[in-house]
Amino acid sequence: MRWDSLFDDLAGQLDDELAVDDDAVRIEAERLRRGRLMLRERLVALCGDADAPGPLVVELVDGTTWRLRVRSIGKDWLQADSGTPGGREVVVPLDAIAAIAMTQTQIDWSLDDVAVREPRLLDRLTVSFLLRDLCRRRAAVIVRTRSGSWTGTVDRVGRDHLDLAVHEPGSPRRSRSIEQIRVIVLAEVVVVERAA
């Protein structure tokens, strides 16, 4: 009888120690997972879900702050509705983000272990591909860089730059109305906003 109780006691101690080891392994695995998270992955967790917590307060490298409701995320960019009247559509290269002010709910959502999903075409599209689409559509845009802001129409998009035909806001792109063709390095682009 005493042997049974001794073995039961030893088995209980072993189970307790194994549970502590399992918890330590889970905690370490979660710490490693969070240490490998990229900003893009955290933004994906906040994007596209109707239940996702409100707009993000995004500080850009040019010192401006935008309230953005993220709609989609590509390889190196995000598309969002701006907090300006009329909620204009904007494209922000991820490299142009200096910081994001999040609520605790947004932090919790962005750190959740998001289910692994099949890669989508959108995940591979770069900002230059998106800008080429705006070029094809001849859409009037406001291109904001670290040093200034220009309104016009994108004429061409290269691998690392774009040509912007600068003209008066609201006017169509016509040869006589073009003030200049501005070649802008994509690394300097902070926001591309659809002009009203």
PDB file of C-alpha atoms in Angstrom:
ATOM      1  CA  MET A   1       0.000   0.000   0.000  1.00  0.00           C
ATOM      2  CA  ARG A   2       2.803   2.425   0.855  1.00  0.00           C
ATOM      3  CA  TRP A   3       4.511   1.667  -2.473  1.00  0.00           C
ATOM      4  CA  ASP A   4       1.351   2.583  -4.393  1.00  0.00           C
ATOM      5  CA  SER A   5       1.129   5.913  -2.645  1.00  0.00           C
ATOM      6  CA  LEU A   6       4.845   6.586  -3.260  1.00  0.00           C
ATOM      7  CA  PHE A   7       4.472   5.801  -6.980  1.00  0.00           C
ATOM      8  CA  ASP A   8       1.332   7.977  -7.210  1.00  0.00           C
ATOM      9  CA  ASP A   9       3.209  10.829  -5.528  1.00  0.00           C
ATOM     10  CA  LEU A  10       6.187  10.464  -7.907  1.00  0.00           C
ATOM     11  CA  ALA A  11       3.861  10.314 -10.930  1.00  0.00           C
ATOM     12  CA  GLY A  12       2.116  13.498  -9.772  1.00  0.00           C
ATOM     13  CA  GLN A  13       5.439  15.319  -9.345  1.00  0.00           C
ATOM     14  CA  LEU A  14       6.544  14.196 -12.819  1.00  0.00           C
ATOM     15  CA  ASP A  15       3.270  15.422 -14.361  1.00  0.00           C
ATOM     16  CA  ASP A  16       3.696  18.802 -12.638  1.00  0.00           C
ATOM     17  CA  GLU A  17       7.275  19.180 -13.890  1.00  0.00           C
ATOM     18  CA  LEU A  18       6.278  18.190 -17.441  1.00  0.00           C
ATOM     19  CA  ALA A  19       3.451  20.762 -17.384  1.00  0.00           C
ATOM     20  CA  VAL A  20       5.894  23.473 -16.270  1.00  0.00           C
ATOM     21  CA  ASP A  21       8.291  22.455 -19.089  1.00  0.00           C
ATOM     22  CA  ASP A  22       5.453  22.516 -21.651  1.00  0.00           C
ATOM     23  CA  ASP A  23       4.443  26.015 -20.506  1.00  0.00           C
ATOM     24  CA  ALA A  24       8.049  27.218 -20.776  1.00  0.00           C
ATOM     25  CA  VAL A  25       8.322  25.771 -24.308  1.00  0.00           C
ATOM     26  CA  ARG A  26       5.035  27.464 -25.346  1.00  0.00           C
ATOM     27  CA  ILE A  27       6.140  30.801 -23.878  1.00  0.00           C
ATOM     28  CA  GLU A  28       9.517  30.609 -25.637  1.00  0.00           C
ATOM     29  CA  ALA A  29       7.893  29.636 -28.967  1.00  0.00           C
ATOM     30  CA  GLU A  30       5.519  32.617 -28.723  1.00  0.00           C
ATOM     31  CA  ARG A  31       8.408  34.953 -27.857  1.00  0.00           C
ATOM     32  CA  LEU A  32      10.304  33.737 -30.927  1.00  0.00           C
ATOM     33  CA  ARG A  33       7.223  34.085 -33.182  1.00  0.00           C
ATOM     34  CA  ARG A  34       6.667  37.662 -32.051  1.00  0.00           C
ATOM     35  CA  GLY A  35      10.359  38.431 -32.495  1.00  0.00           C
ATOM     36  CA  ARG A  36      10.115  37.435 -36.169  1.00  0.00           C
ATOM     37  CA  LEU A  37       6.980  39.505 -36.907  1.00  0.00           C
ATOM     38  CA  MET A  38       7.303  42.138 -39.612  1.00  0.00           C
ATOM     39  CA  LEU A  39       5.274  45.378 -39.661  1.00  0.00           C
ATOM     40  CA  ARG A  40       3.493  44.163 -42.793  1.00  0.00           C
ATOM     41  CA  GLU A  41       2.289  41.009 -40.986  1.00  0.00           C
ATOM     42  CA  ARG A  42       0.945  43.066 -38.097  1.00  0.00           C
ATOM     43  CA  LEU A  43      -0.894  45.351 -40.523  1.00  0.00           C
ATOM     44  CA  VAL A  44      -2.352  42.348 -42.378  1.00  0.00           C
ATOM     45  CA  ALA A  45      -3.844  41.185 -39.070  1.00  0.00           C
ATOM     46  CA  LEU A  46      -5.634  44.558 -38.778  1.00  0.00           C
ATOM     47  CA  CYS A  47      -6.758  44.721 -42.403  1.00  0.00           C
ATOM     48  CA  GLY A  48      -9.891  43.621 -44.161  1.00  0.00           C
ATOM     49  CA  ASP A  49     -11.895  42.325 -41.200  1.00  0.00           C
ATOM     50  CA  ALA A  50     -15.178  44.132 -40.530  1.00  0.00           C
ATOM     51  CA  ASP A  51     -14.651  43.563 -36.798  1.00  0.00           C
ATOM     52  CA  ALA A  52     -11.111  45.000 -36.870  1.00  0.00           C
ATOM     53  CA  PRO A  53     -10.608  47.875 -34.449  1.00  0.00           C
ATOM     54  CA  GLY A  54     -10.924  51.405 -35.900  1.00  0.00           C
ATOM     55  CA  PRO A  55      -8.572  53.469 -38.024  1.00  0.00           C
ATOM     56  CA  LEU A  56      -4.839  53.590 -37.415  1.00  0.00           C
ATOM     57  CA  VAL A  57      -2.954  56.768 -36.567  1.00  0.00           C
ATOM     58  CA  VAL A  58       0.058  56.557 -38.892  1.00  0.00           C
ATOM     59  CA  GLU A  59       3.070  58.859 -38.592  1.00  0.00           C
ATOM     60  CA  LEU A  60       5.024  59.167 -41.837  1.00  0.00           C
ATOM     61  CA  VAL A  61       8.688  59.940 -42.439  1.00  0.00           C
ATOM     62  CA  ASP A  62       7.824  63.474 -43.623  1.00  0.00           C
ATOM     63  CA  GLY A  63       6.440  64.288 -40.160  1.00  0.00           C
ATOM     64  CA  THR A  64       2.739  64.187 -41.101  1.00  0.00           C
ATOM     65  CA  THR A  65       0.170  62.112 -39.240  1.00  0.00           C
ATOM     66  CA  TRP A  66      -2.752  60.411 -40.981  1.00  0.00           C
ATOM     67  CA  ARG A  67      -5.792  58.530 -39.674  1.00  0.00           C
ATOM     68  CA  LEU A  68      -6.071  55.607 -42.073  1.00  0.00           C
ATOM     69  CA  ARG A  69      -8.554  52.796 -42.430  1.00  0.00           C
ATOM     70  CA  VAL A  70      -6.452  50.134 -44.148  1.00  0.00           C
ATOM     71  CA  ARG A  71      -8.265  48.384 -47.001  1.00  0.00           C
ATOM     72  CA  SER A  72      -5.538  46.250 -48.591  1.00  0.00           C
ATOM     73  CA  ILE A  73      -1.856  45.513 -48.310  1.00  0.00           C
ATOM     74  CA  GLY A  74       0.572  44.581 -51.065  1.00  0.00           C
ATOM     75  CA  LYS A  75       4.172  43.492 -50.909  1.00  0.00           C
ATOM     76  CA  ASP A  76       5.546  46.921 -49.949  1.00  0.00           C
ATOM     77  CA  TRP A  77       2.518  49.233 -49.710  1.00  0.00           C
ATOM     78  CA  LEU A  78      -0.857  49.699 -48.105  1.00  0.00           C
ATOM     79  CA  GLN A  79      -4.020  51.179 -49.572  1.00  0.00           C
ATOM     80  CA  ALA A  80      -6.350  53.018 -47.213  1.00  0.00           C
ATOM     81  CA  ASP A  81      -9.072  55.593 -46.905  1.00  0.00           C
ATOM     82  CA  SER A  82      -7.712  58.812 -45.451  1.00  0.00           C
ATOM     83  CA  GLY A  83      -9.289  60.656 -42.581  1.00  0.00           C
ATOM     84  CA  THR A  84      -9.771  63.729 -44.774  1.00  0.00           C
ATOM     85  CA  PRO A  85     -13.276  64.901 -45.727  1.00  0.00           C
ATOM     86  CA  GLY A  86     -14.590  62.557 -48.380  1.00  0.00           C
ATOM     87  CA  GLY A  87     -12.183  59.828 -47.234  1.00  0.00           C
ATOM     88  CA  ARG A  88      -9.854  59.960 -50.224  1.00  0.00           C
ATOM     89  CA  GLU A  89      -8.027  56.828 -51.261  1.00  0.00           C
ATOM     90  CA  VAL A  90      -4.304  56.851 -50.487  1.00  0.00           C
ATOM     91  CA  VAL A  91      -1.373  54.551 -51.151  1.00  0.00           C
ATOM     92  CA  VAL A  92       1.454  54.537 -48.621  1.00  0.00           C
ATOM     93  CA  PRO A  93       4.737  52.686 -49.212  1.00  0.00           C
ATOM     94  CA  LEU A  94       5.531  50.697 -46.056  1.00  0.00           C
ATOM     95  CA  ASP A  95       9.010  52.262 -45.999  1.00  0.00           C
ATOM     96  CA  ALA A  96       7.357  55.674 -45.562  1.00  0.00           C
ATOM     97  CA  ILE A  97       5.849  54.687 -42.196  1.00  0.00           C
ATOM     98  CA  ALA A  98       7.824  56.059 -39.257  1.00  0.00           C
ATOM     99  CA  ALA A  99       5.457  54.902 -36.486  1.00  0.00           C
ATOM    100  CA  ILE A 100       1.903  53.797 -35.790  1.00  0.00           C
ATOM    101  CA  ALA A 101       0.013  54.873 -32.674  1.00  0.00           C
ATOM    102  CA  MET A 102      -2.207  51.909 -31.744  1.00  0.00           C
ATOM    103  CA  THR A 103      -4.788  51.292 -29.088  1.00  0.00           C
ATOM    104  CA  GLN A 104      -4.325  48.275 -26.818  1.00  0.00           C
ATOM    105  CA  THR A 105      -7.026  46.447 -28.809  1.00  0.00           C
ATOM    106  CA  GLN A 106      -5.150  47.108 -32.060  1.00  0.00           C
ATOM    107  CA  ILE A 107      -1.900  45.903 -30.461  1.00  0.00           C
ATOM    108  CA  ASP A 108      -3.605  42.686 -29.322  1.00  0.00           C
ATOM    109  CA  TRP A 109      -5.108  42.092 -32.801  1.00  0.00           C
ATOM    110  CA  SER A 110      -1.799  42.766 -34.535  1.00  0.00           C
ATOM    111  CA  LEU A 111       0.068  40.311 -32.302  1.00  0.00           C
ATOM    112  CA  ASP A 112      -2.469  37.490 -32.590  1.00  0.00           C
ATOM    113  CA  ASP A 113      -1.251  34.342 -34.199  1.00  0.00           C
ATOM    114  CA  VAL A 114      -2.864  34.906 -37.587  1.00  0.00           C
ATOM    115  CA  ALA A 115      -3.844  31.741 -39.411  1.00  0.00           C
ATOM    116  CA  VAL A 116      -1.432  30.915 -42.210  1.00  0.00           C
ATOM    117  CA  ARG A 117      -3.197  31.497 -45.531  1.00  0.00           C
ATOM    118  CA  GLU A 118      -2.402  30.841 -49.120  1.00  0.00           C
ATOM    119  CA  PRO A 119      -0.321  33.653 -50.658  1.00  0.00           C
ATOM    120  CA  ARG A 120      -2.487  35.874 -52.831  1.00  0.00           C
ATOM    121  CA  LEU A 121      -1.526  37.813 -55.941  1.00  0.00           C
ATOM    122  CA  LEU A 122      -1.936  41.045 -53.957  1.00  0.00           C
ATOM    123  CA  ASP A 123       0.842  39.909 -51.587  1.00  0.00           C
ATOM    124  CA  ARG A 124       3.326  39.970 -54.483  1.00  0.00           C
ATOM    125  CA  LEU A 125       2.311  43.272 -56.093  1.00  0.00           C
ATOM    126  CA  THR A 126       4.783  46.110 -55.534  1.00  0.00           C
ATOM    127  CA  VAL A 127       4.032  49.809 -55.266  1.00  0.00           C
ATOM    128  CA  SER A 128       5.386  50.370 -58.793  1.00  0.00           C
ATOM    129  CA  PHE A 129       2.767  47.947 -60.184  1.00  0.00           C
ATOM    130  CA  LEU A 130       0.039  49.854 -58.366  1.00  0.00           C
ATOM    131  CA  LEU A 131       1.352  53.178 -59.671  1.00  0.00           C
ATOM    132  CA  ARG A 132       1.412  51.775 -63.227  1.00  0.00           C
ATOM    133  CA  ASP A 133      -2.315  51.089 -62.846  1.00  0.00           C
ATOM    134  CA  LEU A 134      -2.892  54.730 -61.865  1.00  0.00           C
ATOM    135  CA  CYS A 135      -0.814  55.715 -64.899  1.00  0.00           C
ATOM    136  CA  ARG A 136      -2.967  53.604 -67.243  1.00  0.00           C
ATOM    137  CA  ARG A 137      -6.133  55.114 -65.782  1.00  0.00           C
ATOM    138  CA  ARG A 138      -4.724  58.654 -66.200  1.00  0.00           C
ATOM    139  CA  ALA A 139      -5.923  59.357 -62.664  1.00  0.00           C
ATOM    140  CA  ALA A 140      -5.161  62.742 -61.142  1.00  0.00           C
ATOM    141  CA  VAL A 141      -3.039  62.266 -58.030  1.00  0.00           C
ATOM    142  CA  ILE A 142      -1.237  64.191 -55.328  1.00  0.00           C
ATOM    143  CA  VAL A 143       2.247  62.781 -54.821  1.00  0.00           C
ATOM    144  CA  ARG A 144       3.735  63.684 -51.450  1.00  0.00           C
ATOM    145  CA  THR A 145       7.443  63.181 -50.900  1.00  0.00           C
ATOM    146  CA  ARG A 146       9.771  63.974 -48.013  1.00  0.00           C
ATOM    147  CA  SER A 147      10.470  67.373 -49.579  1.00  0.00           C
ATOM    148  CA  GLY A 148       7.158  68.506 -51.070  1.00  0.00           C
ATOM    149  CA  SER A 149       3.845  67.784 -52.729  1.00  0.00           C
ATOM    150  CA  TRP A 150       2.794  67.905 -56.388  1.00  0.00           C
ATOM    151  CA  THR A 151      -0.537  67.420 -58.164  1.00  0.00           C
ATOM    152  CA  GLY A 152      -0.687  65.897 -61.602  1.00  0.00           C
ATOM    153  CA  THR A 153      -0.947  62.756 -63.659  1.00  0.00           C
ATOM    154  CA  VAL A 154       1.498  59.855 -63.621  1.00  0.00           C
ATOM    155  CA  ASP A 155       2.974  59.536 -67.131  1.00  0.00           C
ATOM    156  CA  ARG A 156       5.392  56.643 -66.589  1.00  0.00           C
ATOM    157  CA  VAL A 157       6.569  54.349 -63.826  1.00  0.00           C
ATOM    158  CA  GLY A 158      10.016  52.779 -63.927  1.00  0.00           C
ATOM    159  CA  ARG A 159      11.494  50.293 -61.523  1.00  0.00           C
ATOM    160  CA  ASP A 160      12.648  52.961 -59.058  1.00  0.00           C
ATOM    161  CA  HIS A 161      11.022  56.213 -60.227  1.00  0.00           C
ATOM    162  CA  LEU A 162       7.931  57.777 -61.746  1.00  0.00           C
ATOM    163  CA  ASP A 163       7.323  60.656 -64.144  1.00  0.00           C
ATOM    164  CA  LEU A 164       4.629  63.041 -62.908  1.00  0.00           C
ATOM    165  CA  ALA A 165       3.119  65.587 -65.313  1.00  0.00           C
ATOM    166  CA  VAL A 166       2.516  68.457 -62.896  1.00  0.00           C
ATOM    167  CA  HIS A 167      -0.602  70.533 -63.636  1.00  0.00           C
ATOM    168  CA  GLU A 168      -3.296  72.489 -61.795  1.00  0.00           C
ATOM    169  CA  PRO A 169      -5.496  70.414 -59.472  1.00  0.00           C
ATOM    170  CA  GLY A 170      -8.806  69.573 -61.092  1.00  0.00           C
ATOM    171  CA  SER A 171      -7.636  70.260 -64.639  1.00  0.00           C
ATOM    172  CA  PRO A 172      -7.148  67.432 -67.139  1.00  0.00           C
ATOM    173  CA  ARG A 173      -3.680  66.550 -68.357  1.00  0.00           C
ATOM    174  CA  ARG A 174      -3.140  68.607 -71.495  1.00  0.00           C
ATOM    175  CA  SER A 175       0.220  69.521 -73.036  1.00  0.00           C
ATOM    176  CA  ARG A 176      -0.464  73.248 -72.663  1.00  0.00           C
ATOM    177  CA  SER A 177      -1.408  72.920 -68.966  1.00  0.00           C
ATOM    178  CA  ILE A 178       1.707  70.990 -67.885  1.00  0.00           C
ATOM    179  CA  GLU A 179       4.009  73.087 -65.720  1.00  0.00           C
ATOM    180  CA  GLN A 180       6.786  70.472 -65.617  1.00  0.00           C
ATOM    181  CA  ILE A 181       7.483  66.771 -65.824  1.00  0.00           C
ATOM    182  CA  ARG A 182       8.839  65.794 -62.436  1.00  0.00           C
ATOM    183  CA  VAL A 183      10.883  62.573 -62.174  1.00  0.00           C
ATOM    184  CA  ILE A 184      10.387  61.327 -58.608  1.00  0.00           C
ATOM    185  CA  VAL A 185      12.424  58.565 -57.001  1.00  0.00           C
ATOM    186  CA  LEU A 186      10.035  55.980 -55.526  1.00  0.00           C
ATOM    187  CA  ALA A 187      12.094  55.749 -52.333  1.00  0.00           C
ATOM    188  CA  GLU A 188      11.152  59.389 -51.638  1.00  0.00           C
ATOM    189  CA  VAL A 189       7.394  58.886 -52.098  1.00  0.00           C
ATOM    190  CA  VAL A 190       5.499  59.129 -48.822  1.00  0.00           C
ATOM    191  CA  VAL A 191       1.856  59.160 -49.972  1.00  0.00           C
ATOM    192  CA  VAL A 192       0.052  58.985 -53.293  1.00  0.00           C
ATOM    193  CA  GLU A 193      -3.451  60.374 -52.896  1.00  0.00           C
ATOM    194  CA  ARG A 194      -6.234  60.360 -55.462  1.00  0.00           C
ATOM    195  CA  ALA A 195      -6.975  63.997 -56.274  1.00  0.00           C
ATOM    196  CA  ALA A 196     -10.569  65.186 -55.929  1.00  0.00           C
TER     197      ALA A 196
END
